[in-house]
Amino acid sequence: NAGVTQTPKFRVLKTGQSMTLLCAQDMNHEYMYWYRQDPGMGLRLIHYSVGEGTTAKGEVPDGYNVSRLKKQNFLLGLESAAPSQTSVYFCASSSGAYNEQFFGPGTRLTVL
Amino acid sequence: GIQVEQSPPDLILQEGANSTLRCNFSDSVNNLQWFHQNPWGQLINLFYIPSGTKQNGRLSATTVATERYSLLYISSSQTTDSGVYFCAVEEGGTASKLTFGTGTRLQVTL
């Protein structure tokens, strides 16, 4: 079992460029999440999904879109990157509400 | 929303020492997890502990949900224990959102 994997591990963008981060899990989990972590802070929820074909906004959703076309994958998109989106992005999954969340290794994104 | 406070914010220990990290939260929770973020940024699950006590090797955790706090005990600390320890809670009645504290940064020296 690979658990939760994220692609890519690192990325540098110029302001205004777009990109998609891919999260994949092989634990057959229903719930998936995208968080961001800024320096010296804990993680904050961007968007989440409670099942295939569903998405919902978290605490800091502005500037991001997500899609969950397959149960095992959760995509995070930035349509027009801004320097304020420089951060480390973590994906997580769980088997349901109030169950343990398992995290991927993170993607370090820099927007110049 | 729920508030999560961790203390102390920073801790320096000599190898072999014991420590207690605290997490206070402002409302009832249905999930509480402790994580270790190592110097490479990886988040490692330590405990899923919405209530009660658990032990895993040199680490143990206790959550007293009725008094809204959790404690993480590290015994006989090692340099590999260095990093940031996060407490995260999932508020009762909300849809699966983990709220993280700002962490305790631990440095274990020789």
Short mmCIF file of N, CA and C in Angstrom, two decimals, chain B:
data_model
loop_
_atom_site.label_atom_id
_atom_site.label_comp_id
_atom_site.label_asym_id
_atom_site.label_seq_id
_atom_site.Cartn_x
_atom_site.Cartn_y
_atom_site.Cartn_z
N GLY B 1 -15.63 29.40 15.03
CA GLY B 1 -15.16 28.03 14.97
C GLY B 1 -14.37 27.65 16.19
N ILE B 2 -14.01 26.40 16.29
CA ILE B 2 -13.28 25.89 17.44
C ILE B 2 -11.86 26.46 17.48
N GLN B 3 -11.39 26.71 18.70
CA GLN B 3 -10.02 27.21 18.90
C GLN B 3 -9.16 26.10 19.48
N VAL B 4 -7.94 25.98 18.97
CA VAL B 4 -7.01 24.95 19.45
C VAL B 4 -5.72 25.63 19.87
N GLU B 5 -5.34 25.46 21.11
CA GLU B 5 -4.13 26.09 21.63
C GLU B 5 -3.17 25.01 22.12
N GLN B 6 -1.92 25.16 21.70
CA GLN B 6 -0.90 24.21 22.12
C GLN B 6 0.16 24.91 22.96
N SER B 7 0.65 24.18 23.94
CA SER B 7 1.72 24.72 24.78
C SER B 7 2.69 23.61 25.18
N PRO B 8 3.99 23.97 25.39
CA PRO B 8 4.56 25.28 25.09
C PRO B 8 4.77 25.45 23.58
N PRO B 9 5.01 26.63 23.10
CA PRO B 9 5.27 26.81 21.66
C PRO B 9 6.63 26.27 21.25
N ASP B 10 7.59 26.34 22.14
CA ASP B 10 8.94 25.84 21.86
C ASP B 10 9.46 25.09 23.07
N LEU B 11 10.27 24.07 22.81
CA LEU B 11 10.79 23.23 23.89
C LEU B 11 12.15 22.69 23.46
N ILE B 12 13.12 22.86 24.32
CA ILE B 12 14.46 22.30 24.07
C ILE B 12 14.74 21.30 25.19
N LEU B 13 15.10 20.09 24.79
CA LEU B 13 15.37 19.03 25.75
C LEU B 13 16.73 18.42 25.49
N GLN B 14 17.31 17.91 26.57
CA GLN B 14 18.50 17.11 26.39
C GLN B 14 18.06 15.67 26.14
N GLU B 15 18.80 14.96 25.34
CA GLU B 15 18.46 13.57 25.05
C GLU B 15 18.29 12.79 26.34
N GLY B 16 17.22 11.99 26.40
CA GLY B 16 16.94 11.21 27.59
C GLY B 16 15.91 11.82 28.51
N ALA B 17 15.62 13.11 28.31
CA ALA B 17 14.64 13.78 29.17
C ALA B 17 13.22 13.42 28.75
N ASN B 18 12.28 13.67 29.68
CA ASN B 18 10.86 13.45 29.40
C ASN B 18 10.17 14.80 29.20
N SER B 19 9.02 14.79 28.50
CA SER B 19 8.30 16.03 28.29
C SER B 19 6.81 15.76 28.15
N THR B 20 6.04 16.81 28.41
CA THR B 20 4.59 16.77 28.24
C THR B 20 4.15 17.95 27.40
N LEU B 21 3.44 17.67 26.31
CA LEU B 21 2.89 18.70 25.45
C LEU B 21 1.38 18.74 25.67
N ARG B 22 0.84 19.94 25.64
CA ARG B 22 -0.58 20.10 25.96
C ARG B 22 -1.33 20.70 24.78
N CYS B 23 -2.58 20.26 24.63
CA CYS B 23 -3.49 20.78 23.61
C CYS B 23 -4.83 21.08 24.28
N ASN B 24 -5.23 22.34 24.25
CA ASN B 24 -6.54 22.75 24.77
C ASN B 24 -7.45 23.10 23.61
N PHE B 25 -8.71 22.74 23.70
CA PHE B 25 -9.67 23.08 22.63
C PHE B 25 -10.94 23.65 23.26
N SER B 26 -11.63 24.47 22.47
CA SER B 26 -12.67 25.33 23.04
C SER B 26 -14.07 24.75 22.98
N ASP B 27 -14.25 23.60 22.31
CA ASP B 27 -15.59 23.04 22.18
C ASP B 27 -15.49 21.51 22.11
N SER B 28 -16.64 20.86 22.10
CA SER B 28 -16.63 19.39 22.06
C SER B 28 -16.09 18.91 20.71
N VAL B 29 -15.40 17.76 20.74
CA VAL B 29 -14.79 17.24 19.52
C VAL B 29 -15.15 15.77 19.36
N ASN B 30 -15.19 15.33 18.10
CA ASN B 30 -15.43 13.93 17.79
C ASN B 30 -14.17 13.23 17.29
N ASN B 31 -13.11 13.99 17.12
CA ASN B 31 -11.86 13.42 16.62
C ASN B 31 -10.74 14.29 17.15
N LEU B 32 -9.67 13.66 17.59
CA LEU B 32 -8.47 14.39 17.96
C LEU B 32 -7.28 13.55 17.52
N GLN B 33 -6.37 14.18 16.80
CA GLN B 33 -5.19 13.49 16.34
C GLN B 33 -3.94 14.27 16.74
N TRP B 34 -2.86 13.54 17.02
CA TRP B 34 -1.55 14.12 17.24
C TRP B 34 -0.66 13.71 16.06
N PHE B 35 0.10 14.71 15.57
CA PHE B 35 1.02 14.49 14.46
C PHE B 35 2.42 14.96 14.84
N HIS B 36 3.40 14.32 14.23
CA HIS B 36 4.77 14.80 14.29
C HIS B 36 5.17 15.22 12.88
N GLN B 37 5.60 16.48 12.73
CA GLN B 37 6.12 16.92 11.44
C GLN B 37 7.64 16.94 11.55
N ASN B 38 8.28 16.06 10.81
CA ASN B 38 9.73 15.94 10.93
C ASN B 38 10.44 17.07 10.18
N PRO B 39 11.73 17.20 10.34
CA PRO B 39 12.45 18.32 9.71
C PRO B 39 12.35 18.33 8.19
N TRP B 40 11.94 17.25 7.57
CA TRP B 40 11.76 17.21 6.12
C TRP B 40 10.33 17.58 5.71
N GLY B 41 9.51 17.90 6.68
CA GLY B 41 8.15 18.36 6.39
C GLY B 41 7.09 17.29 6.37
N GLN B 42 7.47 16.05 6.55
CA GLN B 42 6.51 14.96 6.48
C GLN B 42 5.64 14.92 7.75
N LEU B 43 4.34 14.74 7.58
CA LEU B 43 3.41 14.62 8.70
C LEU B 43 3.23 13.15 9.04
N ILE B 44 3.52 12.82 10.27
CA ILE B 44 3.43 11.43 10.71
C ILE B 44 2.33 11.32 11.75
N ASN B 45 1.38 10.41 11.50
CA ASN B 45 0.31 10.18 12.48
C ASN B 45 0.89 9.54 13.73
N LEU B 46 0.62 10.15 14.88
CA LEU B 46 1.06 9.56 16.13
C LEU B 46 -0.09 8.84 16.82
N PHE B 47 -1.18 9.58 17.04
CA PHE B 47 -2.33 9.02 17.73
C PHE B 47 -3.63 9.57 17.16
N TYR B 48 -4.61 8.69 17.09
CA TYR B 48 -6.01 9.07 16.88
C TYR B 48 -6.67 8.83 18.22
N ILE B 49 -7.03 9.90 18.93
CA ILE B 49 -7.39 9.73 20.33
C ILE B 49 -8.46 10.73 20.75
N PRO B 50 -9.72 10.54 20.31
CA PRO B 50 -10.79 11.45 20.72
C PRO B 50 -11.11 11.38 22.21
N SER B 51 -10.71 10.27 22.85
CA SER B 51 -10.87 10.16 24.30
C SER B 51 -9.98 9.03 24.79
N GLY B 52 -9.70 9.04 26.09
CA GLY B 52 -8.96 7.93 26.68
C GLY B 52 -7.46 8.08 26.58
N THR B 53 -6.76 6.97 26.78
CA THR B 53 -5.31 6.94 26.81
C THR B 53 -4.79 5.86 25.87
N LYS B 54 -3.72 6.20 25.13
CA LYS B 54 -3.06 5.24 24.26
C LYS B 54 -1.55 5.35 24.44
N GLN B 55 -0.87 4.24 24.18
CA GLN B 55 0.58 4.25 24.26
C GLN B 55 1.16 3.58 23.04
N ASN B 56 2.29 4.14 22.56
CA ASN B 56 3.01 3.55 21.45
C ASN B 56 4.50 3.76 21.70
N GLY B 57 5.12 2.74 22.26
CA GLY B 57 6.54 2.84 22.57
C GLY B 57 6.81 3.89 23.63
N ARG B 58 7.68 4.85 23.28
CA ARG B 58 8.03 5.91 24.24
C ARG B 58 6.99 7.03 24.29
N LEU B 59 6.02 6.99 23.41
CA LEU B 59 5.00 8.02 23.35
C LEU B 59 3.69 7.51 23.92
N SER B 60 3.00 8.40 24.59
CA SER B 60 1.64 8.10 25.02
C SER B 60 0.83 9.37 24.96
N ALA B 61 -0.49 9.22 24.90
CA ALA B 61 -1.38 10.37 24.82
C ALA B 61 -2.62 10.11 25.65
N THR B 62 -3.14 11.18 26.20
CA THR B 62 -4.38 11.12 26.98
C THR B 62 -5.26 12.28 26.55
N THR B 63 -6.53 11.98 26.28
CA THR B 63 -7.51 13.02 25.99
C THR B 63 -8.62 12.96 27.02
N VAL B 64 -8.87 14.10 27.66
CA VAL B 64 -10.00 14.23 28.59
C VAL B 64 -11.01 15.13 27.91
N ALA B 65 -11.92 14.52 27.17
CA ALA B 65 -12.83 15.28 26.31
C ALA B 65 -13.74 16.19 27.12
N THR B 66 -14.16 15.74 28.30
CA THR B 66 -15.08 16.55 29.11
C THR B 66 -14.42 17.83 29.61
N GLU B 67 -13.08 17.80 29.76
CA GLU B 67 -12.35 18.99 30.21
C GLU B 67 -11.64 19.68 29.07
N ARG B 68 -11.80 19.17 27.84
CA ARG B 68 -11.33 19.81 26.62
C ARG B 68 -9.82 20.01 26.58
N TYR B 69 -9.09 18.92 26.85
CA TYR B 69 -7.66 18.97 26.66
C TYR B 69 -7.11 17.59 26.34
N SER B 70 -5.91 17.61 25.75
CA SER B 70 -5.20 16.38 25.46
C SER B 70 -3.73 16.60 25.79
N LEU B 71 -3.06 15.54 26.22
CA LEU B 71 -1.64 15.60 26.56
C LEU B 71 -0.88 14.55 25.77
N LEU B 72 0.29 14.94 25.31
CA LEU B 72 1.19 14.01 24.63
C LEU B 72 2.46 13.91 25.49
N TYR B 73 2.79 12.68 25.89
CA TYR B 73 3.97 12.43 26.71
C TYR B 73 5.07 11.81 25.85
N ILE B 74 6.25 12.38 25.95
CA ILE B 74 7.41 11.80 25.28
C ILE B 74 8.41 11.42 26.37
N SER B 75 8.75 10.15 26.45
CA SER B 75 9.71 9.73 27.46
C SER B 75 11.04 9.38 26.81
N SER B 76 12.10 9.54 27.59
CA SER B 76 13.45 9.20 27.11
C SER B 76 13.69 9.74 25.70
N SER B 77 13.55 11.06 25.55
CA SER B 77 13.57 11.68 24.22
C SER B 77 14.88 11.38 23.48
N GLN B 78 14.76 11.31 22.14
CA GLN B 78 15.89 11.08 21.25
C GLN B 78 15.95 12.20 20.23
N THR B 79 17.12 12.36 19.62
CA THR B 79 17.27 13.46 18.65
C THR B 79 16.28 13.31 17.50
N THR B 80 15.89 12.09 17.18
CA THR B 80 14.92 11.86 16.10
C THR B 80 13.51 12.32 16.47
N ASP B 81 13.30 12.66 17.73
CA ASP B 81 12.00 13.21 18.15
C ASP B 81 11.88 14.69 17.78
N SER B 82 12.94 15.31 17.37
CA SER B 82 12.91 16.74 17.01
C SER B 82 11.92 16.99 15.88
N GLY B 83 11.35 18.19 15.89
CA GLY B 83 10.37 18.56 14.87
C GLY B 83 9.24 19.33 15.51
N VAL B 84 8.12 19.40 14.80
CA VAL B 84 6.96 20.12 15.32
C VAL B 84 5.83 19.12 15.58
N TYR B 85 5.22 19.25 16.74
CA TYR B 85 4.11 18.38 17.11
C TYR B 85 2.80 19.17 17.02
N PHE B 86 1.88 18.63 16.24
CA PHE B 86 0.59 19.28 16.04
C PHE B 86 -0.52 18.46 16.67
N CYS B 87 -1.43 19.17 17.28
CA CYS B 87 -2.70 18.61 17.70
C CYS B 87 -3.75 19.11 16.71
N ALA B 88 -4.68 18.26 16.31
CA ALA B 88 -5.75 18.66 15.39
C ALA B 88 -7.05 18.04 15.86
N VAL B 89 -8.12 18.82 15.79
CA VAL B 89 -9.41 18.34 16.28
C VAL B 89 -10.46 18.47 15.20
N GLU B 90 -11.46 17.61 15.31
CA GLU B 90 -12.60 17.66 14.41
C GLU B 90 -13.81 17.95 15.27
N GLU B 91 -14.39 19.10 15.02
CA GLU B 91 -15.48 19.59 15.85
C GLU B 91 -16.73 18.75 15.68
N GLY B 92 -17.44 18.51 16.77
CA GLY B 92 -18.69 17.79 16.67
C GLY B 92 -19.71 18.54 15.84
N GLY B 93 -20.40 17.86 14.94
CA GLY B 93 -21.44 18.49 14.15
C GLY B 93 -20.94 19.15 12.88
N THR B 94 -19.65 19.15 12.62
CA THR B 94 -19.13 19.74 11.39
C THR B 94 -18.77 18.64 10.41
N ALA B 95 -18.54 19.04 9.17
CA ALA B 95 -18.31 18.03 8.14
C ALA B 95 -16.84 17.77 7.91
N SER B 96 -16.25 17.02 8.83
CA SER B 96 -14.94 16.43 8.58
C SER B 96 -13.80 17.43 8.44
N LYS B 97 -13.85 18.51 9.15
CA LYS B 97 -12.78 19.50 9.04
C LYS B 97 -11.87 19.38 10.25
N LEU B 98 -10.60 19.11 10.01
CA LEU B 98 -9.62 19.11 11.09
C LEU B 98 -9.11 20.53 11.29
N THR B 99 -9.18 21.01 12.51
CA THR B 99 -8.61 22.31 12.86
C THR B 99 -7.32 22.06 13.62
N PHE B 100 -6.24 22.64 13.11
CA PHE B 100 -4.92 22.40 13.69
C PHE B 100 -4.55 23.50 14.67
N GLY B 101 -3.81 23.11 15.71
CA GLY B 101 -3.14 24.10 16.54
C GLY B 101 -1.90 24.61 15.82
N THR B 102 -1.21 25.56 16.45
CA THR B 102 -0.02 26.13 15.82
C THR B 102 1.24 25.34 16.13
N GLY B 103 1.13 24.31 16.93
CA GLY B 103 2.23 23.37 17.11
C GLY B 103 3.16 23.69 18.26
N THR B 104 3.90 22.66 18.68
CA THR B 104 5.00 22.79 19.63
C THR B 104 6.27 22.37 18.91
N ARG B 105 7.23 23.28 18.84
CA ARG B 105 8.50 22.97 18.18
C ARG B 105 9.46 22.39 19.20
N LEU B 106 9.86 21.14 19.01
CA LEU B 106 10.73 20.42 19.94
C LEU B 106 12.11 20.23 19.33
N GLN B 107 13.11 20.58 20.10
CA GLN B 107 14.49 20.30 19.71
C GLN B 107 15.14 19.46 20.79
N VAL B 108 15.65 18.30 20.40
CA VAL B 108 16.32 17.42 21.33
C VAL B 108 17.81 17.46 21.03
N THR B 109 18.59 17.83 22.03
CA THR B 109 20.04 17.97 21.83
C THR B 109 20.79 16.84 22.53
N LEU B 110 22.02 16.61 22.06
CA LEU B 110 22.86 15.56 22.65
C LEU B 110 23.38 15.97 24.02
#
